[in-house]
Short mmCIF file of C-alpha atoms and ligand atoms in Angstrom, two decimals:
data_model
loop_
_atom_site.label_atom_id
_atom_site.label_comp_id
_atom_site.label_asym_id
_atom_site.label_seq_id
_atom_site.Cartn_x
_atom_site.Cartn_y
_atom_site.Cartn_z
CA MET F 243 23.02 -16.34 -34.64
CA GLU F 244 20.92 -19.61 -34.48
CA THR F 245 21.09 -19.71 -30.77
CA VAL F 246 20.38 -16.09 -30.33
CA ASN F 247 17.09 -16.35 -32.56
CA GLN F 248 16.14 -19.47 -30.68
CA LYS F 249 16.51 -17.78 -27.32
CA ILE F 250 14.57 -14.86 -28.36
CA ASN F 251 11.82 -16.76 -29.73
CA PHE F 252 11.83 -18.71 -26.60
CA ASN F 253 11.69 -15.52 -24.26
CA PHE F 254 9.42 -13.51 -26.57
CA ILE F 255 6.50 -15.69 -26.61
CA LEU F 256 3.38 -13.41 -26.86
CA ASP F 257 2.98 -14.32 -23.10
CA SER F 258 5.14 -11.70 -22.04
CA PHE F 259 2.94 -8.89 -23.46
CA ASN F 260 -0.18 -7.60 -22.34
CA ASP F 261 -2.93 -8.48 -25.20
CA ALA F 262 -4.04 -4.76 -25.81
CA TYR F 263 -0.47 -3.74 -27.05
CA ILE F 264 0.11 -6.71 -29.17
CA PRO F 265 -1.28 -4.88 -32.31
CA LEU F 266 0.97 -2.12 -31.80
CA LEU F 267 4.29 -4.23 -31.74
CA ALA F 268 4.63 -3.87 -35.57
CA ASN F 269 3.11 -0.38 -35.75
CA GLU F 270 5.07 2.15 -37.88
CA ALA F 271 3.02 5.20 -37.11
CA ARG F 272 5.49 8.38 -36.44
CA TYR F 273 3.84 8.96 -33.09
CA LEU F 274 2.56 6.17 -30.72
CA LEU F 275 0.69 7.71 -27.95
CA LEU F 276 0.49 5.37 -25.08
CA TYR F 277 -1.71 7.01 -22.43
CA GLY F 278 -4.27 5.71 -19.70
CA GLY F 279 -4.30 4.82 -15.83
CA ALA F 280 -1.94 3.97 -13.64
CA GLY F 281 -0.20 0.51 -13.70
CA SER F 282 -1.45 -0.35 -17.22
CA GLY F 283 1.64 -1.57 -18.63
CA LYS F 284 2.37 1.49 -20.95
CA SER F 285 6.08 1.89 -19.93
CA VAL F 286 6.83 -1.83 -19.98
CA PHE F 287 5.38 -2.25 -23.44
CA ALA F 288 7.47 0.81 -24.68
CA ALA F 289 10.63 -0.83 -23.49
CA GLN F 290 9.57 -4.21 -25.02
CA LYS F 291 8.92 -2.83 -28.33
CA ILE F 292 12.31 -0.95 -28.32
CA LEU F 293 13.99 -4.18 -27.20
CA MET F 294 12.45 -6.15 -29.99
CA ARG F 295 13.50 -3.45 -32.75
CA CYS F 296 16.82 -3.40 -31.19
CA LEU F 297 17.22 -6.96 -31.71
CA LYS F 298 15.55 -7.41 -34.99
CA GLU F 299 16.63 -4.39 -36.79
CA HIS F 300 19.88 -2.46 -37.87
CA ASN F 301 21.52 0.90 -37.74
CA HIS F 302 19.61 2.07 -34.71
CA LYS F 303 20.12 4.79 -32.34
CA PHE F 304 17.30 4.83 -29.80
CA LEU F 305 16.73 7.97 -27.52
CA PHE F 306 14.94 7.65 -24.12
CA ILE F 307 14.05 11.03 -23.00
CA ARG F 308 12.39 12.54 -20.13
CA LYS F 309 11.94 16.20 -18.97
CA VAL F 310 14.81 15.69 -16.14
CA ALA F 311 17.65 13.74 -17.06
CA ARG F 312 18.45 12.66 -13.45
CA THR F 313 14.68 10.49 -13.60
CA ILE F 314 15.89 8.33 -16.37
CA ARG F 315 18.11 6.16 -14.39
CA GLY F 316 15.27 4.90 -12.01
CA SER F 317 12.68 4.70 -14.83
CA GLN F 318 13.50 4.05 -18.45
CA PHE F 319 17.05 2.83 -18.08
CA SER F 320 16.37 0.49 -15.39
CA LEU F 321 13.22 -0.94 -16.77
CA PHE F 322 15.16 -1.61 -20.04
CA LYS F 323 17.98 -3.17 -18.26
CA GLY F 324 15.56 -5.35 -16.23
CA LEU F 325 13.75 -6.47 -19.25
CA THR F 326 16.94 -7.69 -20.99
CA VAL F 327 17.67 -9.82 -17.91
CA ASP F 328 13.93 -11.23 -17.36
CA ALA F 329 14.23 -12.19 -21.09
CA GLY F 330 17.64 -13.88 -20.70
CA LEU F 331 19.18 -11.52 -23.36
CA ASN F 332 21.63 -9.47 -20.99
CA GLU F 333 24.43 -11.22 -22.30
CA PHE F 334 23.61 -9.54 -25.64
CA PHE F 335 23.86 -6.03 -24.31
CA SER F 336 26.54 -4.18 -23.01
CA ILE F 337 25.51 -1.60 -20.62
CA ARG F 338 27.33 1.63 -19.53
CA GLU F 339 26.11 2.81 -16.22
CA SER F 340 28.08 6.34 -16.13
CA ASP F 341 26.21 7.94 -19.27
CA MET F 342 23.42 5.18 -19.55
CA LYS F 343 24.22 4.12 -22.99
CA ILE F 344 23.27 0.60 -23.93
CA THR F 345 24.74 -1.21 -27.01
CA CYS F 346 23.37 -4.41 -28.50
CA LYS F 347 26.49 -6.64 -29.28
CA LEU F 348 24.83 -8.49 -31.94
CA ASN F 349 24.51 -5.73 -34.35
CA GLY F 350 25.84 -2.56 -32.74
CA ASN F 351 22.49 -0.91 -32.33
CA GLU F 352 22.46 1.92 -29.55
CA ILE F 353 20.30 3.43 -26.93
CA VAL F 354 21.31 6.79 -25.56
CA THR F 355 19.56 8.75 -23.02
CA ALA F 356 19.17 12.48 -22.16
CA GLY F 357 16.82 14.79 -20.27
CA VAL F 358 15.08 17.83 -22.00
CA ASP F 359 16.82 19.82 -19.24
CA ASP F 360 20.21 18.40 -20.42
CA ARG F 361 20.51 20.84 -23.51
CA GLU F 362 24.14 20.54 -23.98
CA LYS F 363 24.17 16.63 -24.21
CA LEU F 364 20.95 16.62 -26.34
CA LYS F 365 22.53 18.88 -28.87
CA SER F 366 25.53 16.65 -29.14
CA ILE F 367 23.49 13.61 -29.90
CA TYR F 368 23.36 12.68 -33.77
CA GLY F 369 21.54 10.21 -35.95
CA ILE F 370 18.58 9.25 -33.69
CA THR F 371 16.24 6.71 -35.35
CA SER F 372 13.40 6.57 -32.65
CA VAL F 373 12.59 7.97 -29.45
CA TRP F 374 10.76 7.16 -26.20
CA VAL F 375 9.36 10.07 -24.34
CA GLU F 376 8.49 8.86 -20.77
CA GLU F 377 6.05 10.60 -18.70
CA ALA F 378 5.34 13.04 -21.85
CA THR F 379 2.91 15.37 -19.82
CA GLU F 380 5.96 16.46 -18.21
CA ILE F 381 7.28 18.29 -21.46
CA ASP F 382 5.69 21.32 -23.12
CA ALA F 383 4.89 21.67 -26.71
CA GLN F 384 7.99 23.39 -27.64
CA ASP F 385 10.38 20.81 -26.04
CA PHE F 386 8.35 18.49 -27.98
CA ARG F 387 8.93 20.03 -31.45
CA GLN F 388 12.68 20.14 -30.47
CA ILE F 389 12.57 16.38 -30.18
CA ASP F 390 10.54 15.80 -33.26
CA LEU F 391 12.96 17.97 -35.23
CA ARG F 392 15.82 15.73 -34.11
CA LEU F 393 14.14 12.62 -35.84
CA ARG F 394 14.58 13.30 -39.33
CA GLY F 395 16.44 12.18 -42.70
CA LYS F 396 16.89 8.89 -44.16
CA THR F 397 16.90 5.69 -41.97
CA GLN F 398 16.81 2.09 -42.75
CA ASN F 399 13.78 1.43 -40.59
CA TYR F 400 10.63 3.47 -39.78
CA LYS F 401 11.22 6.32 -37.25
CA GLN F 402 8.81 6.47 -34.46
CA ILE F 403 8.26 8.62 -31.28
CA ILE F 404 6.57 6.63 -28.48
CA LEU F 405 4.94 9.04 -25.83
CA SER F 406 3.84 7.57 -22.73
CA PHE F 407 1.87 9.34 -20.25
CA ASN F 408 -1.31 9.66 -17.78
CA PRO F 409 -3.98 11.81 -19.10
CA VAL F 410 -3.61 14.28 -16.23
CA ASP F 411 -5.16 17.52 -17.79
CA ALA F 412 -7.54 17.66 -20.58
CA ASN F 413 -6.20 21.03 -21.51
CA HIS F 414 -2.68 19.69 -22.01
CA TRP F 415 -1.32 20.05 -25.51
CA LEU F 416 -1.07 16.16 -25.95
CA ASN F 417 -4.89 16.16 -25.72
CA THR F 418 -5.55 19.56 -27.75
CA THR F 419 -2.99 19.05 -30.53
CA ALA F 420 -3.55 16.67 -33.39
CA LEU F 421 -0.68 14.92 -34.42
CA LYS F 422 -0.45 13.67 -37.99
CA ASN F 423 0.16 10.06 -38.44
CA SER F 424 -0.49 9.14 -34.99
CA ILE F 425 -1.82 6.17 -33.13
CA LYS F 426 -3.27 6.31 -29.73
CA LEU F 427 -3.81 3.64 -27.31
CA ARG F 428 -5.76 4.07 -23.99
CA THR F 429 -5.35 1.37 -21.36
CA THR F 430 -6.24 0.88 -17.85
CA PHE F 431 -4.91 -1.41 -15.06
CA ARG F 432 -7.57 -3.91 -16.10
CA ASP F 433 -5.39 -4.23 -19.23
CA ASN F 434 -2.57 -5.36 -17.29
CA LYS F 435 -2.35 -9.06 -16.56
CA PHE F 436 0.90 -8.93 -14.36
CA ILE F 437 -0.57 -6.17 -11.83
CA ASP F 438 -0.61 -7.43 -8.18
CA GLU F 439 -3.77 -7.63 -6.21
CA GLU F 440 -2.83 -4.88 -3.71
CA TYR F 441 -2.47 -2.29 -6.46
CA TYR F 442 -5.66 -3.36 -8.14
CA GLU F 443 -7.35 -2.70 -4.88
CA VAL F 444 -5.66 0.86 -4.38
CA LEU F 445 -6.82 1.88 -7.75
CA GLU F 446 -10.50 0.53 -7.23
CA SER F 447 -10.53 2.44 -4.02
CA LEU F 448 -10.03 5.62 -5.85
CA LYS F 449 -13.61 5.44 -6.91
CA GLU F 450 -14.74 6.20 -3.19
CA GLN F 451 -11.86 8.58 -2.48
CA ASN F 452 -12.15 11.03 -5.53
CA PRO F 453 -14.16 10.56 -8.84
CA ASP F 454 -11.81 12.79 -10.77
CA TYR F 455 -8.82 11.02 -9.63
CA TYR F 456 -10.35 7.49 -10.30
CA LYS F 457 -11.18 8.93 -13.81
CA ILE F 458 -7.52 9.75 -14.62
CA TYR F 459 -5.81 6.92 -12.73
CA ALA F 460 -8.29 4.12 -12.70
CA LEU F 461 -10.18 4.88 -16.04
CA GLY F 462 -7.18 6.36 -17.99
CA GLU F 463 -9.52 9.27 -19.13
CA TRP F 464 -8.34 12.84 -19.57
CA GLY F 465 -9.32 14.52 -16.28
CA VAL F 466 -9.26 17.99 -14.94
CA LYS F 467 -8.19 18.18 -11.06
CA ARG F 468 -10.45 20.55 -9.35
CA THR F 469 -9.60 19.67 -5.83
CA LEU F 470 -5.87 20.24 -5.56
CA ILE F 471 -4.60 20.59 -1.97
CA TYR F 472 -1.55 22.79 -2.55
CA LYS F 473 -0.69 25.29 -5.34
CA PRO F 474 2.38 23.90 -7.09
CA PHE F 475 5.55 24.90 -5.23
CA GLU F 476 7.32 27.79 -7.06
CA ILE F 477 10.03 26.29 -9.23
CA ILE F 478 13.53 28.05 -8.84
CA ALA F 479 16.67 27.36 -10.36
CA GLU F 480 19.05 27.97 -7.65
CA TYR F 481 18.76 27.72 -3.80
CA PRO F 482 20.64 29.95 -1.17
CA GLY F 483 24.07 28.53 -0.49
CA SER F 484 23.59 28.15 3.30
CA PHE F 485 20.59 27.68 5.52
CA GLU F 486 19.74 28.49 9.14
CA GLU F 487 18.46 25.00 9.77
CA ILE F 488 18.11 21.85 7.91
CA ILE F 489 15.28 19.27 8.64
CA TYR F 490 14.02 16.09 6.72
CA GLY F 491 10.59 14.42 6.28
CA LEU F 492 10.44 10.66 5.77
CA ASP F 493 7.61 8.50 4.62
CA PHE F 494 8.56 4.78 4.81
CA GLY F 495 7.45 2.50 2.15
CA TYR F 496 8.37 -0.87 0.49
CA ASN F 497 6.00 -1.61 -2.22
CA ASN F 498 4.96 2.02 -2.25
CA LYS F 499 7.68 4.71 -2.42
CA THR F 500 9.95 5.67 0.26
CA ALA F 501 10.36 9.35 0.20
CA LEU F 502 12.86 11.48 2.05
CA VAL F 503 12.92 15.18 1.44
CA LYS F 504 15.30 17.62 2.87
CA ILE F 505 14.12 20.99 3.65
CA GLY F 506 16.54 23.92 3.95
CA ILE F 507 15.08 26.85 6.04
CA LYS F 508 16.19 30.51 5.50
CA ASP F 509 14.44 33.50 6.35
CA ASN F 510 11.10 31.67 7.23
CA GLN F 511 11.08 29.95 3.70
CA PHE F 512 11.42 26.55 2.84
CA TYR F 513 13.54 24.94 0.12
CA LEU F 514 12.91 21.32 -0.77
CA SER F 515 15.46 18.60 -2.23
CA GLU F 516 14.04 15.23 -2.86
CA LEU F 517 16.89 12.70 -1.80
CA ILE F 518 15.08 9.48 -1.91
CA TYR F 519 12.03 8.65 -4.09
CA GLU F 520 11.89 5.00 -4.82
CA SER F 521 10.13 1.71 -3.95
CA MET F 522 11.85 -1.71 -2.65
CA LEU F 523 14.08 -0.04 -0.12
CA THR F 524 15.05 -2.33 2.79
CA SER F 525 15.73 -0.62 6.42
CA LYS F 526 19.41 -1.33 5.72
CA ASP F 527 19.37 0.32 2.32
CA LEU F 528 17.69 3.23 3.71
CA THR F 529 20.08 3.74 6.47
CA GLU F 530 22.83 3.73 3.99
CA LYS F 531 21.31 6.02 1.58
CA ILE F 532 20.41 8.65 4.19
CA PHE F 533 24.00 8.90 4.96
CA GLU F 534 24.93 8.75 1.25
CA LYS F 535 22.74 11.57 0.56
CA GLY F 536 24.77 13.79 2.99
CA TYR F 537 22.69 13.64 6.14
CA ARG F 538 24.84 15.22 8.98
CA LYS F 539 24.59 14.10 12.57
CA GLY F 540 22.37 16.02 14.66
CA GLU F 541 20.00 17.01 11.92
CA ASN F 542 16.20 16.02 12.67
CA VAL F 543 14.46 13.51 10.68
CA TYR F 544 10.66 13.36 11.01
CA CYS F 545 9.16 10.14 10.05
CA ASP F 546 5.97 8.34 9.56
CA SER F 547 4.98 7.42 13.13
CA ALA F 548 3.01 4.45 12.31
CA GLU F 549 6.39 2.58 12.00
CA PRO F 550 8.10 3.01 15.23
CA GLY F 551 10.25 -0.02 14.67
CA LYS F 552 11.89 1.59 11.68
CA ILE F 553 12.30 4.98 13.57
CA GLU F 554 14.26 2.97 16.32
CA GLU F 555 16.40 1.34 13.71
CA LEU F 556 17.24 4.75 12.18
CA LYS F 557 18.29 6.19 15.84
CA ARG F 558 20.38 3.23 16.49
CA ALA F 559 22.29 3.81 13.27
CA GLY F 560 23.02 7.47 14.42
CA ILE F 561 20.32 9.26 12.72
CA ASN F 562 18.09 11.73 14.64
CA SER F 563 14.84 10.46 13.72
CA TYR F 564 11.49 11.32 15.44
CA PRO F 565 7.90 10.27 14.96
CA ALA F 566 5.80 12.94 13.11
CA ASP F 567 2.95 14.45 14.45
CA LYS F 568 0.51 13.01 11.63
CA SER F 569 -2.63 15.28 12.19
CA VAL F 570 -3.80 15.43 8.48
CA LYS F 571 -6.03 18.67 8.41
CA ASP F 572 -3.93 20.90 10.86
CA GLY F 573 -0.77 19.67 9.11
CA ILE F 574 -2.01 20.67 5.48
CA ASP F 575 -3.31 23.83 6.87
CA TYR F 576 -0.04 24.80 8.17
CA VAL F 577 1.83 23.75 5.01
CA ARG F 578 -0.48 25.83 3.00
CA THR F 579 0.59 29.00 4.82
CA CYS F 580 4.40 28.24 4.12
CA VAL F 581 6.58 29.81 1.24
CA ILE F 582 7.99 26.86 -0.19
CA PHE F 583 10.23 26.40 -3.10
CA SER F 584 11.24 23.44 -5.19
CA ASN F 585 13.58 22.89 -7.99
CA GLU F 586 13.39 20.91 -11.55
CA ARG F 587 15.24 18.08 -10.01
CA ASN F 588 12.59 17.22 -7.42
CA SER F 589 10.40 15.16 -9.91
CA GLY F 590 8.55 13.07 -7.43
CA ILE F 591 7.55 16.20 -5.66
CA ASN F 592 6.70 18.34 -8.76
CA LYS F 593 4.46 15.32 -9.88
CA GLU F 594 2.69 14.65 -6.65
CA VAL F 595 1.87 18.19 -5.91
CA LEU F 596 0.04 18.52 -9.08
CA SER F 597 -2.27 15.56 -8.41
CA TYR F 598 -2.57 15.66 -4.52
CA SER F 599 -6.07 16.12 -4.15
CA TYR F 600 -8.89 15.88 -1.50
CA LYS F 601 -11.25 13.08 -1.27
CA GLN F 602 -14.89 13.79 -2.77
CA ASP F 603 -17.96 12.15 -1.77
CA LYS F 604 -20.46 10.83 -4.37
CA ASP F 605 -21.94 14.12 -4.63
CA GLY F 606 -18.83 15.83 -5.41
CA ASN F 607 -18.54 17.44 -2.11
CA ILE F 608 -14.81 17.96 -1.18
CA LEU F 609 -14.03 16.17 2.25
CA GLU F 610 -11.06 17.04 4.65
CA ASP F 611 -8.77 13.92 3.97
CA PRO F 612 -6.50 13.60 0.80
CA VAL F 613 -6.59 10.75 -1.59
CA LYS F 614 -4.27 8.03 -0.67
CA PHE F 615 -2.46 7.80 -3.81
CA ASN F 616 0.69 9.24 -5.16
CA ASP F 617 1.10 11.02 -1.66
CA HIS F 618 4.78 9.92 -0.44
CA ALA F 619 6.51 13.04 -0.96
CA MET F 620 3.56 15.23 0.00
CA ASP F 621 3.39 13.35 3.38
CA ALA F 622 7.21 13.41 4.14
CA ILE F 623 6.98 17.37 3.59
CA ARG F 624 4.03 17.75 5.78
CA TYR F 625 5.66 15.52 8.49
CA ALA F 626 8.91 17.79 8.62
CA LEU F 627 7.19 21.13 8.46
CA TYR F 628 4.22 20.60 10.67
CA THR F 629 6.19 18.70 13.26
CA HIS F 630 9.02 21.16 13.23
CA LYS F 631 6.79 24.06 13.89
CA LYS F 632 5.05 22.39 16.70
CA LYS F 633 8.46 21.41 18.13
CA LYS F 634 9.70 24.87 18.16
CA LYS F 635 6.49 26.18 19.83
CA THR F 636 6.74 23.58 22.55
CA ALA F 637 10.50 24.45 23.03
CA LYS F 638 9.73 28.36 23.35
CA ILE F 639 7.21 27.60 25.96
CA VAL F 640 9.82 25.54 27.96
CA TRP F 641 12.38 28.32 27.60
CA ILE F 642 10.04 31.35 28.88
N1 LIG S 927 4.46 -7.23 -20.11
C1 LIG S 927 4.78 -7.26 -18.76
N2 LIG S 927 5.55 -8.45 -18.26
C2 LIG S 927 5.59 -8.31 -17.04
N3 LIG S 927 5.06 -7.46 -15.92
C3 LIG S 927 4.37 -6.32 -16.44
C4 LIG S 927 4.37 -6.32 -17.95
N4 LIG S 927 3.67 -5.03 -18.07
C5 LIG S 927 3.46 -4.63 -16.73
N5 LIG S 927 4.02 -5.33 -15.71
C6 LIG S 927 3.98 -5.04 -14.46
O1 LIG S 927 2.96 -4.12 -14.12
C7 LIG S 927 3.68 -2.84 -13.59
C8 LIG S 927 2.93 -1.50 -13.96
O2 LIG S 927 3.35 -1.63 -15.53
P1 LIG S 927 3.99 -0.24 -16.05
O3 LIG S 927 4.96 0.50 -15.21
O4 LIG S 927 4.33 -0.43 -17.42
O5 LIG S 927 2.62 0.62 -15.96
P2 LIG S 927 2.43 2.24 -16.54
O6 LIG S 927 1.21 2.10 -17.37
O7 LIG S 927 3.61 2.68 -17.23
O8 LIG S 927 2.16 2.87 -15.20
P3 LIG S 927 2.18 4.29 -14.84
O9 LIG S 927 1.06 5.18 -15.49
O10 LIG S 927 2.14 4.39 -13.24
O11 LIG S 927 3.39 4.78 -15.31
C9 LIG S 927 5.13 -3.11 -13.85
O12 LIG S 927 6.14 -2.65 -12.88
C10 LIG S 927 5.37 -4.45 -13.97
O13 LIG S 927 5.39 -4.97 -12.57
MG1 LIG S 928 4.80 4.29 -16.63
#
């Protein structure tokens, strides 16, 4: 144990934390609301606090929860795993990838994961001692009450629900409902000493692009988004079993997210499936993933035309990739006329569509261009739908 404590003390010097969060490390309020702007360190702190508790306290079963189970692997689970590695503590944890269960080898503490959409799994989890709800604005008040009810009974340590989120809509229940015994902390990217220069500039640039957006994502204040570009796509539980045609839209990224959206077409209606939505993908990773996700030879992939080298790489790997027509205004106008369906698994798409907005000038006038932020899936969808439409039109002319 001696060596363990030494290691923990060594790695968990206060420098690993952003200052704004340090007073909350020992805070025992039932509800800890970490809200604010993008990149303010909320998620990292939530994971850090749970890691600390996991090492210091006993008889724990923490629950990591989000609206959609499938999004936990790329967020809470990978963040926590990364943290144990960065702190040099990974040897003290056993991590089961299959069901994303983490056990602390020192004391048997557990972390389990479940999505709100995972009702059966959620029902089968007993003895939860604390919870972290990531992107808490995704869940409704009723879901929250269910989670809250799961956290009851006598426990050795304090029971806490951490809720981390961006203050996207002032009418949200998280803003309008008073939670007893809660602590709120609002943070912004300026509270995050680990943020990179590039991100800093992107957030600062929102001020010029759209004041509403700036308010939410840079200042971290509750906002109302008045300039949304699309109506949220209708969410349906089941897609048709077969389509007349399948196309893909691809927006390249590295630091930013790479977004690949598959679109099934039937009766002139479009069904979206988010296949890739992640950062730090190399070209090789991307090619492999496209095939892994079920791409079939001959299907067309409409890509961000600003990256001809990448398009060529995909082509050489056997993927029918084309540069997309990137006319923003015409593209958006066309997408708005389309009947588009999404499903609950498309968490990146569903989140982006709720914030995808036009730029505004200083006087609040709405401009023609979208705000360049959280727009990767939106771009991918537009590339595919609009280019495909234009291609079909040209093809017809040739045939007649
Ligand atoms: N304590 C920390 N130590 C090291 N890096 C950190 C720390 N806190 C934040 N970061 C860095 O800052 C980035 C943004 O932090 P984080 O993801 O926690 O922000 P967030 O507030 O959850 O953002 P969002 O609102 O977009 O979800 C992280 O990806 C990480 O690179
Ligand atoms: Mg976060």
